[in-house]
Short mmCIF file of N, CA and C in Angstrom, two decimals:
data_model
loop_
_atom_site.label_atom_id
_atom_site.label_comp_id
_atom_site.label_asym_id
_atom_site.label_seq_id
_atom_site.Cartn_x
_atom_site.Cartn_y
_atom_site.Cartn_z
N MET A 175 0.82 -1.20 0.00
CA MET A 175 0.00 0.00 0.00
C MET A 175 0.86 1.26 0.00
N ASN A 176 2.05 1.19 0.55
CA ASN A 176 2.93 2.33 0.62
C ASN A 176 3.32 2.84 -0.77
N THR A 177 3.48 1.94 -1.73
CA THR A 177 3.83 2.32 -3.10
C THR A 177 2.70 3.12 -3.74
N ILE A 178 1.48 2.68 -3.53
CA ILE A 178 0.32 3.40 -4.08
C ILE A 178 0.21 4.79 -3.47
N GLU A 179 0.39 4.88 -2.16
CA GLU A 179 0.33 6.18 -1.48
C GLU A 179 1.41 7.11 -2.00
N SER A 180 2.60 6.61 -2.18
CA SER A 180 3.69 7.44 -2.70
C SER A 180 3.40 7.89 -4.12
N PHE A 181 2.86 7.00 -4.91
CA PHE A 181 2.51 7.32 -6.29
C PHE A 181 1.45 8.44 -6.33
N LEU A 182 0.41 8.31 -5.52
CA LEU A 182 -0.65 9.33 -5.47
C LEU A 182 -0.10 10.67 -4.97
N TYR A 183 0.79 10.60 -3.99
CA TYR A 183 1.41 11.83 -3.47
C TYR A 183 2.21 12.53 -4.56
N GLU A 184 2.97 11.78 -5.32
CA GLU A 184 3.77 12.38 -6.40
C GLU A 184 2.89 12.97 -7.49
N ILE A 185 1.79 12.30 -7.81
CA ILE A 185 0.85 12.84 -8.80
C ILE A 185 0.29 14.17 -8.30
N SER A 186 -0.13 14.20 -7.05
CA SER A 186 -0.71 15.44 -6.53
C SER A 186 0.32 16.57 -6.50
N ARG A 187 1.55 16.26 -6.12
CA ARG A 187 2.60 17.30 -6.12
C ARG A 187 2.87 17.81 -7.53
N PHE A 188 2.79 16.93 -8.52
CA PHE A 188 3.00 17.33 -9.90
C PHE A 188 1.99 18.39 -10.34
N PHE A 189 0.77 18.31 -9.84
CA PHE A 189 -0.28 19.22 -10.26
C PHE A 189 -0.27 20.56 -9.53
N LEU A 190 0.52 20.74 -8.51
CA LEU A 190 0.51 22.01 -7.78
C LEU A 190 0.91 23.18 -8.66
N ALA A 191 2.02 23.08 -9.37
CA ALA A 191 2.47 24.20 -10.20
C ALA A 191 1.46 24.54 -11.31
N PRO A 192 0.95 23.56 -12.07
CA PRO A 192 -0.06 23.92 -13.07
C PRO A 192 -1.32 24.56 -12.48
N VAL A 193 -1.74 24.07 -11.32
CA VAL A 193 -2.94 24.65 -10.70
C VAL A 193 -2.66 26.08 -10.26
N LEU A 194 -1.51 26.33 -9.69
CA LEU A 194 -1.17 27.69 -9.28
C LEU A 194 -1.07 28.63 -10.48
N ILE A 195 -0.53 28.14 -11.58
CA ILE A 195 -0.45 28.95 -12.81
C ILE A 195 -1.86 29.25 -13.33
N LEU A 196 -2.72 28.24 -13.33
CA LEU A 196 -4.12 28.46 -13.75
C LEU A 196 -4.82 29.47 -12.86
N LEU A 197 -4.60 29.39 -11.57
CA LEU A 197 -5.22 30.34 -10.64
C LEU A 197 -4.72 31.76 -10.88
N ALA A 198 -3.43 31.90 -11.15
CA ALA A 198 -2.89 33.23 -11.45
C ALA A 198 -3.50 33.77 -12.75
N ALA A 199 -3.64 32.90 -13.75
CA ALA A 199 -4.25 33.33 -15.02
C ALA A 199 -5.72 33.69 -14.82
N MET A 200 -6.43 32.92 -14.01
CA MET A 200 -7.83 33.23 -13.74
C MET A 200 -7.97 34.56 -13.00
N PHE A 201 -7.05 34.83 -12.09
CA PHE A 201 -7.10 36.10 -11.36
C PHE A 201 -6.84 37.27 -12.31
N ALA A 202 -5.85 37.11 -13.19
CA ALA A 202 -5.58 38.17 -14.18
C ALA A 202 -6.79 38.37 -15.09
N TYR A 203 -7.42 37.28 -15.51
CA TYR A 203 -8.61 37.37 -16.35
C TYR A 203 -9.75 38.07 -15.60
N ALA A 204 -9.93 37.73 -14.33
CA ALA A 204 -10.98 38.35 -13.53
C ALA A 204 -10.76 39.85 -13.41
N LEU A 205 -9.52 40.26 -13.20
CA LEU A 205 -9.22 41.70 -13.11
C LEU A 205 -9.47 42.38 -14.45
N TYR A 206 -9.10 41.73 -15.55
CA TYR A 206 -9.37 42.26 -16.88
C TYR A 206 -10.88 42.44 -17.10
N CYS A 207 -11.65 41.43 -16.74
CA CYS A 207 -13.11 41.49 -16.89
C CYS A 207 -13.70 42.60 -16.04
N LEU A 208 -13.20 42.75 -14.83
CA LEU A 208 -13.69 43.80 -13.95
C LEU A 208 -13.39 45.18 -14.54
N GLY A 209 -12.19 45.36 -15.06
CA GLY A 209 -11.85 46.63 -15.70
C GLY A 209 -12.72 46.92 -16.91
N ALA A 210 -12.97 45.91 -17.72
CA ALA A 210 -13.83 46.08 -18.90
C ALA A 210 -15.26 46.41 -18.47
N LEU A 211 -15.72 45.80 -17.40
CA LEU A 211 -17.07 46.08 -16.91
C LEU A 211 -17.18 47.51 -16.39
N VAL A 212 -16.19 47.95 -15.65
CA VAL A 212 -16.19 49.32 -15.14
C VAL A 212 -16.17 50.32 -16.30
N ALA A 213 -15.34 50.05 -17.31
CA ALA A 213 -15.28 50.94 -18.48
C ALA A 213 -16.62 50.97 -19.20
N GLU A 214 -17.23 49.82 -19.38
CA GLU A 214 -18.52 49.78 -20.06
C GLU A 214 -19.61 50.46 -19.23
N ALA A 215 -19.56 50.30 -17.92
CA ALA A 215 -20.53 50.97 -17.05
C ALA A 215 -20.39 52.49 -17.16
N ALA A 216 -19.14 52.96 -17.24
CA ALA A 216 -18.92 54.40 -17.40
C ALA A 216 -19.48 54.89 -18.74
N LEU A 217 -19.28 54.12 -19.80
CA LEU A 217 -19.84 54.49 -21.11
C LEU A 217 -21.36 54.49 -21.07
N ARG A 218 -21.93 53.53 -20.40
CA ARG A 218 -23.39 53.47 -20.29
C ARG A 218 -23.92 54.70 -19.56
N ARG A 219 -23.20 55.12 -18.54
CA ARG A 219 -23.63 56.28 -17.77
C ARG A 219 -23.52 57.56 -18.61
N LEU A 220 -22.44 57.66 -19.37
CA LEU A 220 -22.23 58.86 -20.19
C LEU A 220 -23.16 58.91 -21.39
N ARG A 221 -23.31 57.80 -22.07
CA ARG A 221 -24.08 57.77 -23.32
C ARG A 221 -25.51 57.29 -23.15
N GLY A 222 -25.79 56.71 -22.03
CA GLY A 222 -27.12 56.18 -21.83
C GLY A 222 -27.25 54.72 -22.26
N HIS A 223 -26.26 54.21 -22.92
CA HIS A 223 -26.25 52.79 -23.30
C HIS A 223 -24.80 52.38 -23.54
N GLY A 224 -24.61 51.10 -23.59
CA GLY A 224 -23.25 50.56 -23.77
C GLY A 224 -22.89 50.38 -25.22
N ARG A 225 -22.02 49.45 -25.46
CA ARG A 225 -21.50 49.19 -26.80
C ARG A 225 -22.53 48.55 -27.72
N ARG A 226 -23.55 47.92 -27.15
CA ARG A 226 -24.58 47.23 -27.91
C ARG A 226 -23.98 46.14 -28.81
N PRO A 227 -23.29 45.17 -28.20
CA PRO A 227 -22.63 44.13 -29.00
C PRO A 227 -23.61 43.24 -29.76
N LEU A 228 -24.78 43.03 -29.21
CA LEU A 228 -25.74 42.17 -29.89
C LEU A 228 -26.31 42.83 -31.14
N ALA A 229 -26.51 44.13 -31.07
CA ALA A 229 -27.02 44.84 -32.25
C ALA A 229 -26.02 44.76 -33.39
N ARG A 230 -24.74 44.92 -33.07
CA ARG A 230 -23.71 44.79 -34.11
C ARG A 230 -23.66 43.38 -34.67
N TRP A 231 -23.75 42.40 -33.79
CA TRP A 231 -23.71 41.00 -34.23
C TRP A 231 -24.92 40.70 -35.12
N LEU A 232 -26.08 41.18 -34.71
CA LEU A 232 -27.30 40.93 -35.48
C LEU A 232 -27.30 41.69 -36.80
N HIS A 233 -26.69 42.87 -36.81
CA HIS A 233 -26.60 43.65 -38.05
C HIS A 233 -25.77 42.89 -39.09
N ALA A 234 -24.75 42.19 -38.64
CA ALA A 234 -23.90 41.41 -39.55
C ALA A 234 -24.59 40.12 -39.99
N ARG A 235 -25.60 39.66 -39.23
CA ARG A 235 -26.33 38.42 -39.53
C ARG A 235 -27.84 38.68 -39.41
N PRO A 236 -28.42 39.41 -40.34
CA PRO A 236 -29.85 39.75 -40.20
C PRO A 236 -30.78 38.54 -40.24
N GLU A 237 -30.32 37.43 -40.78
CA GLU A 237 -31.16 36.24 -40.88
C GLU A 237 -31.11 35.39 -39.61
N ALA A 238 -30.30 35.78 -38.63
CA ALA A 238 -30.11 34.97 -37.42
C ALA A 238 -31.42 34.82 -36.66
N SER A 239 -31.66 33.60 -36.20
CA SER A 239 -32.86 33.31 -35.42
C SER A 239 -32.68 33.79 -33.98
N PRO A 240 -33.77 33.95 -33.26
CA PRO A 240 -33.66 34.32 -31.84
C PRO A 240 -32.83 33.29 -31.04
N GLU A 241 -32.93 32.03 -31.43
CA GLU A 241 -32.16 30.99 -30.73
C GLU A 241 -30.66 31.18 -30.95
N ARG A 242 -30.28 31.53 -32.19
CA ARG A 242 -28.85 31.79 -32.46
C ARG A 242 -28.38 33.01 -31.69
N LEU A 243 -29.23 33.99 -31.57
CA LEU A 243 -28.88 35.19 -30.80
C LEU A 243 -28.68 34.84 -29.33
N GLU A 244 -29.55 34.02 -28.79
CA GLU A 244 -29.39 33.57 -27.40
C GLU A 244 -28.13 32.74 -27.21
N LEU A 245 -27.83 31.90 -28.19
CA LEU A 245 -26.59 31.12 -28.14
C LEU A 245 -25.37 32.04 -28.15
N HIS A 246 -25.44 33.10 -28.92
CA HIS A 246 -24.34 34.07 -28.95
C HIS A 246 -24.16 34.72 -27.56
N VAL A 247 -25.26 35.03 -26.90
CA VAL A 247 -25.19 35.59 -25.54
C VAL A 247 -24.49 34.61 -24.61
N LEU A 248 -24.87 33.34 -24.69
CA LEU A 248 -24.24 32.33 -23.83
C LEU A 248 -22.75 32.20 -24.11
N ARG A 249 -22.39 32.26 -25.39
CA ARG A 249 -20.95 32.18 -25.74
C ARG A 249 -20.17 33.35 -25.16
N ARG A 250 -20.75 34.53 -25.20
CA ARG A 250 -20.06 35.72 -24.69
C ARG A 250 -19.80 35.63 -23.19
N LEU A 251 -20.65 34.91 -22.49
CA LEU A 251 -20.53 34.81 -21.03
C LEU A 251 -19.85 33.53 -20.56
N GLU A 252 -19.54 32.65 -21.50
CA GLU A 252 -19.07 31.31 -21.15
C GLU A 252 -17.78 31.30 -20.33
N MET A 253 -16.79 32.06 -20.73
CA MET A 253 -15.51 32.02 -20.02
C MET A 253 -15.66 32.56 -18.59
N GLN A 254 -16.46 33.61 -18.42
CA GLN A 254 -16.67 34.14 -17.08
C GLN A 254 -17.39 33.11 -16.20
N ARG A 255 -18.33 32.40 -16.80
CA ARG A 255 -19.05 31.37 -16.07
C ARG A 255 -18.11 30.22 -15.68
N ILE A 256 -17.27 29.82 -16.60
CA ILE A 256 -16.32 28.73 -16.32
C ILE A 256 -15.37 29.13 -15.20
N VAL A 257 -14.83 30.34 -15.27
CA VAL A 257 -13.89 30.78 -14.23
C VAL A 257 -14.60 30.89 -12.88
N SER A 258 -15.80 31.44 -12.86
CA SER A 258 -16.49 31.59 -11.58
C SER A 258 -16.84 30.25 -10.94
N ARG A 259 -16.97 29.20 -11.74
CA ARG A 259 -17.31 27.89 -11.19
C ARG A 259 -16.10 27.01 -10.94
N THR A 260 -15.04 27.15 -11.73
CA THR A 260 -13.89 26.25 -11.55
C THR A 260 -12.82 26.82 -10.61
N ALA A 261 -12.75 28.12 -10.46
CA ALA A 261 -11.72 28.71 -9.59
C ALA A 261 -11.81 28.19 -8.15
N PRO A 262 -13.00 28.11 -7.56
CA PRO A 262 -13.04 27.57 -6.18
C PRO A 262 -12.57 26.11 -6.10
N MET A 263 -12.88 25.32 -7.13
CA MET A 263 -12.42 23.93 -7.11
C MET A 263 -10.90 23.86 -7.21
N LEU A 264 -10.33 24.67 -8.10
CA LEU A 264 -8.87 24.69 -8.22
C LEU A 264 -8.24 25.25 -6.96
N GLY A 265 -8.91 26.20 -6.32
CA GLY A 265 -8.42 26.74 -5.05
C GLY A 265 -8.37 25.66 -3.98
N LEU A 266 -9.38 24.80 -3.97
CA LEU A 266 -9.39 23.70 -3.01
C LEU A 266 -8.25 22.73 -3.31
N VAL A 267 -8.03 22.43 -4.58
CA VAL A 267 -6.93 21.55 -4.96
C VAL A 267 -5.60 22.16 -4.51
N ALA A 268 -5.43 23.46 -4.80
CA ALA A 268 -4.18 24.13 -4.43
C ALA A 268 -4.03 24.28 -2.92
N THR A 269 -5.11 24.17 -2.19
CA THR A 269 -5.04 24.21 -0.73
C THR A 269 -4.67 22.84 -0.17
N MET A 270 -5.25 21.81 -0.75
CA MET A 270 -5.05 20.48 -0.21
C MET A 270 -3.67 19.91 -0.51
N ILE A 271 -3.11 20.22 -1.66
CA ILE A 271 -1.81 19.63 -2.02
C ILE A 271 -0.72 20.01 -1.00
N PRO A 272 -0.57 21.28 -0.62
CA PRO A 272 0.47 21.60 0.37
C PRO A 272 0.14 21.18 1.81
N MET A 273 -1.10 20.79 2.05
CA MET A 273 -1.46 20.40 3.42
C MET A 273 -0.75 19.11 3.85
N GLY A 274 -0.52 18.18 2.92
CA GLY A 274 0.21 16.96 3.26
C GLY A 274 1.60 17.25 3.78
N PRO A 275 2.41 18.00 3.01
CA PRO A 275 3.73 18.35 3.52
C PRO A 275 3.68 19.20 4.80
N ALA A 276 2.64 20.02 4.94
CA ALA A 276 2.52 20.83 6.16
C ALA A 276 2.29 19.94 7.37
N LEU A 277 1.46 18.92 7.20
CA LEU A 277 1.21 17.99 8.31
C LEU A 277 2.46 17.18 8.64
N VAL A 278 3.21 16.80 7.62
CA VAL A 278 4.48 16.08 7.86
C VAL A 278 5.44 16.99 8.63
N SER A 279 5.46 18.27 8.27
CA SER A 279 6.33 19.23 8.98
C SER A 279 5.91 19.38 10.43
N VAL A 280 4.62 19.40 10.69
CA VAL A 280 4.14 19.49 12.07
C VAL A 280 4.59 18.26 12.86
N ALA A 281 4.44 17.10 12.25
CA ALA A 281 4.80 15.85 12.93
C ALA A 281 6.29 15.79 13.25
N SER A 282 7.10 16.40 12.38
CA SER A 282 8.55 16.36 12.62
C SER A 282 9.04 17.57 13.40
N GLY A 283 8.12 18.46 13.81
CA GLY A 283 8.51 19.63 14.60
C GLY A 283 9.10 20.76 13.78
N ASN A 284 8.93 20.74 12.48
CA ASN A 284 9.47 21.77 11.59
C ASN A 284 8.41 22.85 11.35
N ALA A 285 8.38 23.82 12.23
CA ALA A 285 7.38 24.89 12.13
C ALA A 285 7.59 25.73 10.87
N GLN A 286 8.82 25.95 10.47
CA GLN A 286 9.12 26.73 9.27
C GLN A 286 8.54 26.07 8.02
N GLY A 287 8.74 24.76 7.88
CA GLY A 287 8.20 24.01 6.74
C GLY A 287 6.68 24.03 6.72
N MET A 288 6.08 23.93 7.90
CA MET A 288 4.63 23.98 8.00
C MET A 288 4.13 25.35 7.55
N ALA A 289 4.77 26.40 8.02
CA ALA A 289 4.34 27.76 7.68
C ALA A 289 4.46 28.02 6.18
N GLU A 290 5.55 27.57 5.58
CA GLU A 290 5.73 27.78 4.13
C GLU A 290 4.64 27.10 3.32
N ASN A 291 4.29 25.88 3.71
CA ASN A 291 3.24 25.15 3.00
C ASN A 291 1.86 25.78 3.22
N LEU A 292 1.61 26.26 4.42
CA LEU A 292 0.31 26.87 4.70
C LEU A 292 0.14 28.21 3.98
N VAL A 293 1.24 28.93 3.81
CA VAL A 293 1.16 30.19 3.07
C VAL A 293 0.71 29.94 1.64
N VAL A 294 1.29 28.93 1.01
CA VAL A 294 0.89 28.57 -0.36
C VAL A 294 -0.58 28.15 -0.37
N ALA A 295 -0.97 27.32 0.57
CA ALA A 295 -2.33 26.80 0.61
C ALA A 295 -3.35 27.92 0.77
N PHE A 296 -3.16 28.78 1.73
CA PHE A 296 -4.15 29.82 1.99
C PHE A 296 -4.11 30.93 0.93
N SER A 297 -2.95 31.24 0.41
CA SER A 297 -2.87 32.24 -0.66
C SER A 297 -3.62 31.76 -1.90
N ALA A 298 -3.46 30.50 -2.22
CA ALA A 298 -4.12 29.95 -3.40
C ALA A 298 -5.64 30.00 -3.26
N VAL A 299 -6.14 29.64 -2.11
CA VAL A 299 -7.59 29.64 -1.95
C VAL A 299 -8.14 31.06 -1.94
N ILE A 300 -7.41 32.01 -1.40
CA ILE A 300 -7.86 33.40 -1.41
C ILE A 300 -7.92 33.93 -2.84
N VAL A 301 -6.88 33.69 -3.62
CA VAL A 301 -6.86 34.14 -5.01
C VAL A 301 -7.99 33.47 -5.80
N ALA A 302 -8.22 32.19 -5.54
CA ALA A 302 -9.28 31.47 -6.24
C ALA A 302 -10.65 32.05 -5.92
N LEU A 303 -10.90 32.31 -4.65
CA LEU A 303 -12.20 32.84 -4.26
C LEU A 303 -12.41 34.26 -4.77
N LEU A 304 -11.35 35.06 -4.78
CA LEU A 304 -11.46 36.41 -5.35
C LEU A 304 -11.75 36.33 -6.85
N SER A 305 -11.06 35.46 -7.55
CA SER A 305 -11.30 35.28 -8.99
C SER A 305 -12.73 34.87 -9.26
N ALA A 306 -13.21 33.90 -8.50
CA ALA A 306 -14.58 33.42 -8.69
C ALA A 306 -15.59 34.51 -8.37
N SER A 307 -15.36 35.24 -7.31
CA SER A 307 -16.30 36.30 -6.92
C SER A 307 -16.36 37.40 -7.97
N ILE A 308 -15.20 37.84 -8.42
CA ILE A 308 -15.16 38.91 -9.42
C ILE A 308 -15.84 38.47 -10.70
N THR A 309 -15.49 37.29 -11.20
CA THR A 309 -16.09 36.86 -12.47
C THR A 309 -17.57 36.56 -12.31
N PHE A 310 -18.01 36.13 -11.14
CA PHE A 310 -19.44 35.91 -10.93
C PHE A 310 -20.20 37.23 -11.00
N VAL A 311 -19.69 38.25 -10.35
CA VAL A 311 -20.35 39.57 -10.39
C VAL A 311 -20.35 40.12 -11.81
N VAL A 312 -19.20 40.04 -12.47
CA VAL A 312 -19.11 40.55 -13.85
C VAL A 312 -20.08 39.79 -14.75
N GLN A 313 -20.10 38.48 -14.64
CA GLN A 313 -21.00 37.68 -15.47
C GLN A 313 -22.46 38.03 -15.19
N SER A 314 -22.82 38.24 -13.94
CA SER A 314 -24.20 38.56 -13.60
C SER A 314 -24.62 39.90 -14.19
N VAL A 315 -23.77 40.89 -14.07
CA VAL A 315 -24.10 42.22 -14.61
C VAL A 315 -24.14 42.17 -16.13
N ARG A 316 -23.13 41.57 -16.74
CA ARG A 316 -23.12 41.45 -18.21
C ARG A 316 -24.31 40.67 -18.73
N ARG A 317 -24.67 39.62 -18.03
CA ARG A 317 -25.83 38.82 -18.44
C ARG A 317 -27.09 39.68 -18.45
N ARG A 318 -27.26 40.47 -17.39
CA ARG A 318 -28.43 41.35 -17.35
C ARG A 318 -28.41 42.34 -18.50
N TRP A 319 -27.26 42.97 -18.75
CA TRP A 319 -27.15 43.92 -19.84
C TRP A 319 -27.45 43.26 -21.18
N LEU A 320 -26.88 42.08 -21.40
CA LEU A 320 -27.09 41.39 -22.68
C LEU A 320 -28.54 40.94 -22.83
N LEU A 321 -29.15 40.46 -21.74
CA LEU A 321 -30.54 40.04 -21.84
C LEU A 321 -31.48 41.23 -22.06
N GLU A 322 -31.15 42.38 -21.46
CA GLU A 322 -31.95 43.59 -21.72
C GLU A 322 -31.83 43.99 -23.19
N GLU A 323 -30.61 43.94 -23.72
CA GLU A 323 -30.42 44.27 -25.13
C GLU A 323 -31.10 43.24 -26.02
N LEU A 324 -31.01 41.98 -25.66
CA LEU A 324 -31.67 40.92 -26.42
C LEU A 324 -33.18 41.14 -26.45
N ASP A 325 -33.76 41.47 -25.32
CA ASP A 325 -35.19 41.72 -25.24
C ASP A 325 -35.58 42.90 -26.13
N THR A 326 -34.81 43.96 -26.10
CA THR A 326 -35.07 45.13 -26.95
C THR A 326 -34.98 44.77 -28.43
N LEU A 327 -33.94 44.03 -28.79
CA LEU A 327 -33.76 43.63 -30.19
C LEU A 327 -34.90 42.73 -30.68
N LEU A 328 -35.28 41.78 -29.85
CA LEU A 328 -36.35 40.87 -30.26
C LEU A 328 -37.69 41.60 -30.34
N ASP A 329 -37.92 42.56 -29.44
CA ASP A 329 -39.14 43.37 -29.53
C ASP A 329 -39.15 44.19 -30.82
N ALA A 330 -38.00 44.80 -31.14
CA ALA A 330 -37.89 45.61 -32.36
C ALA A 330 -38.06 44.74 -33.60
N ARG A 331 -37.49 43.57 -33.55
CA ARG A 331 -37.60 42.65 -34.68
C ARG A 331 -39.05 42.21 -34.89
N GLY A 332 -39.72 41.92 -33.77
CA GLY A 332 -41.12 41.51 -33.86
C GLY A 332 -42.00 42.63 -34.36
N ALA A 333 -41.71 43.86 -33.94
CA ALA A 333 -42.50 45.01 -34.37
C ALA A 333 -42.27 45.30 -35.86
N SER A 334 -41.04 45.10 -36.35
CA SER A 334 -40.75 45.38 -37.76
C SER A 334 -41.35 44.33 -38.67
N ARG A 335 -41.56 43.12 -38.17
CA ARG A 335 -42.15 42.04 -38.99
C ARG A 335 -43.68 42.12 -39.00
N ALA A 336 -44.24 42.77 -37.99
CA ALA A 336 -45.70 42.82 -37.89
C ALA A 336 -46.33 43.84 -38.82
#
C-alpha cells in the first residue's frame, strides 16, 4: 500500500504548479473582466447605453434566429461562467496539495516548513475565491445587460415584422 500512497502523493505534487499557474491566469482574467465592466458601465452612464454588442452582431447576420442570438449571448458569457465555477475547485486543490507536507512538517517539529506550505495553501484559496467572486459579479451584470439588449432587439424585430 505504501507504493500506491507514494505514487498518489507524487501525482498530486506534480499538479501544484499547473494549478497555481491556472489560478494566477484566472485572477488576471478576472481583473481584466472587472476593468472592462467598469469601463462599459462608465460608457453606459455617459451615453445612456453601452456598446450594444448584440445589435452589431445581429446587423452582420440579419437572418439569425432568436435561438442563435441567445446562443451568442451564452458564448459571450461562457468564459466568465467557467472561471467563476472552476476557480473555487482549483483553489481547493491548491489548498489540499500543500497540506500533506505541512502535516508532515508538524509531525517532525518543523514549524518553518509547515508555515511555508500553509502560506501557499491559503494564498491559493484566497486568489481562487477572489477570482470566482469577481467573475461571478461581472457575469451577472453582463448577463443582465445582454438580456436587456436581447429583449429590446427581439421586440424591435417583432415590431418590424408585424
